[in-house]
């Protein structure tokens, strides 16, 4: 039996195309919630005066936190109820179930602090097929670049999704 | 926080201080709010069971953030995370230790910076690695 390829030319054409930029806000309460959820103990994530005493503009983002996209009720959300960093849609995709395969964060030496507004630009970096325990799978790699108000690249988040 | 660690203090093969986590379901709900990931398999056991899971499971991205804390707490205020990642290979559940560990694999200089590469991972009490990954950090140098 010949299996039909999952990835069509139409799908391949979206690789590398950037989605509409999203505005992402980094605020103090959100940083504190994130830091509490992880269990961070460094006051640099909680106490603004302490963070300023360490040379930061305000409390700073813990690893893995890059703010939240501004949500309004007219915006669609994904399966996890989140409108953050939505990559471009994949035309003709029939696989519906998604597993989170992995995450990478890269930083470029700039502080990302409460009060910052970032621009996030996402794209599908790669599509691959694999056959594994879940049958035929599509391995989707997304990349989101985050730019600060000066237009400087401050962080990159790369995600791997497994669709099956 | 431990004392500041310097590039000259570390060697390939060294293990960094481990970080042990043990999630309550409350912590998973806090993470859902903090991260914006509201997927129900992490707090609704009926929905988790309907997805073929034994119960609610720990978010993969929370384990990634635990590895971020592992690095941050070791680096001290003068160290810096350049890059870190992990893959979600196995599930973790509430009320079971998630042991976050790291081992230094390389030391190098790049663009005048002192870089250290590590293998990082989370493991279960039986030693199964559930989130293996890699990191590159910048350490201060005594010069």
Short mmCIF file of C-alpha atoms in Angstrom, two decimals:
data_model
loop_
_atom_site.label_atom_id
_atom_site.label_comp_id
_atom_site.label_asym_id
_atom_site.label_seq_id
_atom_site.Cartn_x
_atom_site.Cartn_y
_atom_site.Cartn_z
CA UNK A 1 0.00 0.00 0.00
CA UNK A 2 1.37 3.36 -0.95
CA UNK A 3 0.86 5.92 1.75
CA UNK A 4 -0.15 9.38 0.73
CA UNK A 5 2.36 12.03 1.72
CA UNK A 6 1.16 14.30 4.52
CA UNK A 7 3.03 17.33 3.31
CA UNK A 8 1.73 18.78 0.08
CA UNK A 9 3.35 21.44 -2.09
CA UNK A 10 0.68 23.84 -0.81
CA UNK A 11 1.77 23.17 2.77
CA UNK A 12 5.44 23.42 1.90
CA UNK A 13 4.76 26.88 0.49
CA UNK A 14 3.97 28.29 3.97
CA UNK A 15 7.40 27.36 5.35
CA UNK A 16 9.27 30.55 6.19
CA UNK A 17 6.30 32.91 5.66
CA UNK A 18 5.86 35.29 8.55
CA UNK A 19 2.48 35.74 10.22
CA UNK A 20 1.09 39.16 11.13
CA UNK A 21 3.13 40.62 14.00
CA UNK A 22 1.55 40.40 17.45
CA UNK A 23 1.94 42.99 20.18
CA UNK A 24 3.09 41.38 23.41
CA UNK A 25 2.95 43.13 26.77
CA UNK A 26 5.30 42.33 29.63
CA UNK A 27 3.86 43.49 32.94
CA UNK A 28 4.76 43.14 36.59
CA UNK A 29 1.79 41.08 37.71
CA UNK A 30 2.22 38.62 34.84
CA UNK A 31 5.93 38.20 35.63
CA UNK A 32 5.15 37.56 39.30
CA UNK A 33 2.48 34.97 38.43
CA UNK A 34 4.85 33.17 36.11
CA UNK A 35 7.70 33.25 38.64
CA UNK A 36 5.40 32.00 41.43
CA UNK A 37 4.09 29.17 39.24
CA UNK A 38 7.65 27.99 38.59
CA UNK A 39 8.71 28.48 42.21
CA UNK A 40 11.45 31.04 41.58
CA UNK A 41 13.01 32.44 44.75
CA UNK A 42 15.13 35.26 43.25
CA UNK A 43 13.56 38.61 44.20
CA UNK A 44 14.66 40.04 40.85
CA UNK A 45 11.41 38.54 39.48
CA UNK A 46 9.17 40.00 42.21
CA UNK A 47 10.50 43.17 43.86
CA UNK A 48 10.97 46.22 41.66
CA UNK A 49 13.21 48.12 44.08
CA UNK A 50 15.43 45.03 44.44
CA UNK A 51 15.61 44.58 40.66
CA UNK A 52 16.52 48.25 40.16
CA UNK A 53 19.21 47.85 42.82
CA UNK A 54 20.69 45.11 40.62
CA UNK A 55 20.82 47.47 37.64
CA UNK A 56 17.60 46.48 35.86
CA UNK A 57 14.92 48.91 34.66
CA UNK A 58 12.24 46.93 36.55
CA UNK A 59 11.56 43.30 37.49
CA UNK A 60 12.83 41.07 34.68
CA UNK A 61 11.35 38.16 32.72
CA UNK A 62 12.20 34.72 34.10
CA UNK A 63 13.55 32.16 31.58
CA UNK A 64 10.72 31.02 29.32
CA UNK A 65 8.53 34.09 29.86
CA UNK A 66 8.12 36.62 27.09
CA UNK A 67 4.88 38.36 28.04
CA UNK A 68 1.37 37.78 26.82
CA UNK A 69 -0.27 38.79 23.55
CA UNK A 70 -3.04 41.35 23.97
CA UNK A 71 -6.30 39.47 23.84
CA UNK A 72 -9.64 40.88 22.71
CA UNK A 73 -12.82 38.76 22.41
CA UNK A 74 -12.90 39.00 18.62
CA UNK A 75 -9.59 37.18 18.29
CA UNK A 76 -9.55 33.41 17.77
CA UNK A 77 -7.78 31.24 20.32
CA UNK A 78 -6.06 27.92 19.82
CA UNK A 79 -6.75 24.58 21.51
CA UNK A 80 -5.14 25.76 24.73
CA UNK A 81 -7.18 28.97 24.88
CA UNK A 82 -4.17 31.06 23.97
CA UNK A 83 -3.80 33.68 21.26
CA UNK A 84 -0.05 33.99 21.72
CA UNK A 85 2.44 33.55 18.89
CA UNK A 86 0.03 31.95 16.44
CA UNK A 87 1.91 30.66 13.40
CA UNK A 88 0.42 30.83 9.90
CA UNK A 89 -2.29 28.27 9.17
CA UNK A 90 -1.30 25.12 7.29
CA UNK A 91 -3.61 24.68 4.28
CA UNK A 92 -5.21 21.25 3.81
CA UNK A 93 -3.89 19.73 7.02
CA UNK A 94 -6.00 16.72 8.09
CA UNK A 95 -4.15 15.76 11.26
CA UNK A 96 -5.92 17.27 14.25
CA UNK A 97 -4.20 16.10 17.42
CA UNK A 98 -1.24 18.02 18.73
CA UNK A 99 1.49 17.18 21.21
CA UNK A 100 4.08 19.64 22.43
CA UNK A 101 7.42 18.18 21.34
CA UNK A 102 9.87 20.67 22.75
CA UNK A 103 10.77 24.29 23.38
CA UNK A 104 13.87 26.43 22.97
CA UNK A 105 14.56 29.97 24.13
CA UNK A 106 17.45 32.06 22.87
CA UNK A 107 18.43 35.44 24.31
CA UNK A 108 20.68 38.16 22.97
CA UNK A 109 21.94 39.89 26.10
CA UNK A 110 19.17 42.48 26.44
CA UNK A 111 17.09 42.85 29.60
CA UNK A 112 13.40 42.17 29.05
CA UNK A 113 11.57 44.00 31.83
CA UNK A 114 8.11 44.77 33.14
CA UNK A 115 6.74 47.71 31.18
CA UNK A 116 8.22 46.54 27.88
CA UNK A 117 6.02 46.11 24.83
CA UNK A 118 7.44 43.62 22.36
CA UNK A 119 6.61 42.77 18.78
CA UNK A 120 6.44 39.05 18.08
CA UNK A 121 6.82 37.72 14.54
CA UNK A 122 6.16 34.01 14.04
CA UNK A 123 6.66 31.61 11.20
CA UNK A 124 6.64 27.92 10.45
CA UNK A 125 10.34 27.17 10.22
CA UNK A 126 10.04 23.59 9.02
CA UNK A 127 7.64 20.73 8.29
CA UNK A 128 8.76 17.11 8.35
CA UNK A 129 7.08 13.73 8.25
CA UNK A 130 7.92 10.85 10.51
CA UNK A 131 6.42 7.48 11.28
CA UNK A 132 6.51 6.55 14.94
CA UNK A 133 4.49 5.19 17.83
CA UNK A 134 1.57 7.45 16.94
CA UNK A 135 1.58 6.40 13.28
CA UNK A 136 2.23 8.97 10.59
CA UNK A 137 3.16 12.26 12.17
CA UNK A 138 3.83 15.77 11.03
CA UNK A 139 6.66 17.45 12.90
CA UNK A 140 6.04 21.18 12.89
CA UNK A 141 8.77 23.61 13.92
CA UNK A 142 7.73 27.18 14.71
CA UNK A 143 9.96 30.16 15.35
CA UNK A 144 8.93 33.43 16.99
CA UNK A 145 11.24 36.41 17.11
CA UNK A 146 10.64 39.10 19.73
CA UNK A 147 11.70 42.70 19.11
CA UNK A 148 11.80 45.53 21.65
CA UNK A 149 10.56 49.10 21.17
CA UNK A 150 13.86 50.03 19.48
CA UNK A 151 13.36 47.22 16.97
CA UNK A 152 16.18 45.16 18.45
CA UNK A 153 15.86 41.36 18.47
CA UNK A 154 15.72 40.38 22.16
CA UNK A 155 14.61 36.74 22.13
CA UNK A 156 13.69 33.82 19.91
CA UNK A 157 11.32 31.04 20.92
CA UNK A 158 11.37 27.82 18.88
CA UNK A 159 8.71 25.19 19.35
CA UNK A 160 8.23 21.68 18.04
CA UNK A 161 4.69 20.42 17.61
CA UNK A 162 3.82 16.83 16.78
CA UNK A 163 0.55 16.48 14.83
CA UNK A 164 -0.98 13.05 14.41
CA UNK B 1 21.31 31.94 46.04
CA UNK B 2 24.76 30.42 46.12
CA UNK B 3 27.94 32.45 45.76
CA UNK B 4 28.77 33.75 42.28
CA UNK B 5 30.34 31.08 40.09
CA UNK B 6 33.06 31.98 37.56
CA UNK B 7 34.15 30.43 34.28
CA UNK B 8 37.45 29.37 35.85
CA UNK B 9 35.60 27.45 38.59
CA UNK B 10 33.92 24.93 36.32
CA UNK B 11 35.14 21.92 34.36
CA UNK B 12 33.75 19.64 31.68
CA UNK B 13 31.96 16.78 33.39
CA UNK B 14 30.94 18.82 36.44
CA UNK B 15 27.36 18.47 37.55
CA UNK B 16 25.61 21.67 38.59
CA UNK B 17 23.48 21.73 41.78
CA UNK B 18 20.24 19.90 41.14
CA UNK B 19 16.79 21.40 41.64
CA UNK B 20 14.00 19.14 42.87
CA UNK B 21 10.38 20.00 42.09
CA UNK B 22 7.19 18.26 43.14
CA UNK B 23 4.05 19.78 41.64
CA UNK B 24 0.72 20.11 43.38
CA UNK B 25 -2.36 20.41 41.17
CA UNK B 26 -2.58 23.98 42.52
CA UNK B 27 0.83 24.69 41.01
CA UNK B 28 -0.40 23.42 37.63
CA UNK B 29 -3.38 25.80 37.80
CA UNK B 30 -1.01 28.65 38.67
CA UNK B 31 1.10 27.70 35.67
CA UNK B 32 -1.99 27.62 33.43
CA UNK B 33 -2.76 31.20 34.46
CA UNK B 34 0.86 32.36 34.40
CA UNK B 35 1.68 30.89 30.99
CA UNK B 36 -1.73 31.24 29.32
CA UNK B 37 -1.87 27.49 28.54
CA UNK B 38 -5.42 26.54 29.54
CA UNK B 39 -5.41 23.00 28.07
CA UNK B 40 -7.67 20.95 30.35
CA UNK B 41 -5.54 17.78 30.49
CA UNK B 42 -3.42 19.64 33.05
CA UNK B 43 -6.21 20.30 35.61
CA UNK B 44 -9.36 18.32 34.70
CA UNK B 45 -8.88 14.61 35.39
CA UNK B 46 -12.03 13.57 33.47
CA UNK B 47 -10.76 15.29 30.33
CA UNK B 48 -7.28 13.86 30.94
CA UNK B 49 -8.79 10.35 31.24
CA UNK B 50 -10.81 10.96 28.06
CA UNK B 51 -7.49 11.62 26.31
CA UNK B 52 -6.16 8.25 27.45
CA UNK B 53 -4.01 9.69 30.25
CA UNK B 54 -3.72 8.22 33.75
CA UNK B 55 -4.68 11.58 35.25
CA UNK B 56 -3.64 15.20 34.93
CA UNK B 57 -0.07 15.64 33.71
CA UNK B 58 2.54 18.34 34.23
CA UNK B 59 2.83 20.87 31.40
CA UNK B 60 5.88 20.35 29.22
CA UNK B 61 6.59 24.08 29.18
CA UNK B 62 6.59 24.13 33.01
CA UNK B 63 9.40 21.56 32.96
CA UNK B 64 11.21 23.80 30.47
CA UNK B 65 10.77 26.69 32.92
CA UNK B 66 12.08 24.49 35.78
CA UNK B 67 15.23 23.94 33.71
CA UNK B 68 15.40 27.72 33.28
CA UNK B 69 15.33 28.09 37.07
CA UNK B 70 17.98 25.37 37.44
CA UNK B 71 20.29 27.44 35.21
CA UNK B 72 19.37 30.83 36.69
CA UNK B 73 19.97 29.73 40.29
CA UNK B 74 23.35 28.27 39.36
CA UNK B 75 24.44 31.24 37.22
CA UNK B 76 24.01 33.90 39.89
CA UNK B 77 23.44 37.53 39.01
CA UNK B 78 26.55 37.88 36.80
CA UNK B 79 25.81 34.83 34.65
CA UNK B 80 23.46 34.81 31.70
CA UNK B 81 21.42 32.24 29.80
CA UNK B 82 22.17 32.44 26.08
CA UNK B 83 20.09 29.52 24.92
CA UNK B 84 18.35 26.50 26.40
CA UNK B 85 15.95 23.89 25.18
CA UNK B 86 14.36 20.59 26.03
CA UNK B 87 12.28 17.94 24.36
CA UNK B 88 9.18 16.48 25.97
CA UNK B 89 9.89 12.76 25.84
CA UNK B 90 8.01 11.48 28.88
CA UNK B 91 5.13 12.55 31.07
CA UNK B 92 5.42 13.74 34.65
CA UNK B 93 2.57 13.76 37.15
CA UNK B 94 1.72 15.76 40.28
CA UNK B 95 3.00 14.60 43.69
CA UNK B 96 6.09 12.93 42.20
CA UNK B 97 9.59 14.40 42.27
CA UNK B 98 10.84 16.04 39.08
CA UNK B 99 14.60 16.23 39.44
CA UNK B 100 16.23 18.94 37.30
CA UNK B 101 19.89 18.31 36.52
CA UNK B 102 22.71 19.60 34.36
CA UNK B 103 26.22 18.50 33.38
CA UNK B 104 28.87 20.67 31.71
CA UNK B 105 29.85 19.35 28.27
CA UNK B 106 32.12 22.13 26.92
CA UNK B 107 33.85 25.40 27.78
CA UNK B 108 34.73 27.84 25.04
CA UNK B 109 35.38 31.48 24.13
CA UNK B 110 33.29 33.23 21.52
CA UNK B 111 33.27 36.96 20.68
CA UNK B 112 35.14 37.67 23.91
CA UNK B 113 32.58 35.83 26.02
CA UNK B 114 33.17 32.80 28.22
CA UNK B 115 30.60 30.21 27.19
CA UNK B 116 29.68 26.96 28.86
CA UNK B 117 27.59 24.25 27.19
CA UNK B 118 25.54 21.84 29.24
CA UNK B 119 23.29 18.83 28.89
CA UNK B 120 20.21 19.57 30.99
CA UNK B 121 17.24 17.37 31.75
CA UNK B 122 14.42 16.49 34.10
CA UNK B 123 14.21 12.98 35.47
CA UNK B 124 11.79 10.89 37.49
CA UNK B 125 12.78 9.27 40.80
CA UNK B 126 13.53 6.04 38.86
CA UNK B 127 16.02 7.93 36.66
CA UNK B 128 13.93 8.10 33.47
CA UNK B 129 14.80 11.32 31.63
CA UNK B 130 11.51 12.97 30.68
CA UNK B 131 12.79 16.28 29.27
CA UNK B 132 16.33 16.12 27.87
CA UNK B 133 17.84 19.26 26.43
CA UNK B 134 20.89 21.46 25.95
CA UNK B 135 21.93 24.87 27.18
CA UNK B 136 24.56 27.49 26.47
CA UNK B 137 25.30 30.04 29.18
CA UNK B 138 27.71 32.93 29.66
CA UNK B 139 29.73 32.96 32.88
CA UNK B 140 31.74 35.88 34.23
CA UNK B 141 35.51 35.43 34.06
CA UNK B 142 38.03 36.33 36.74
CA UNK B 143 40.00 37.72 33.80
#
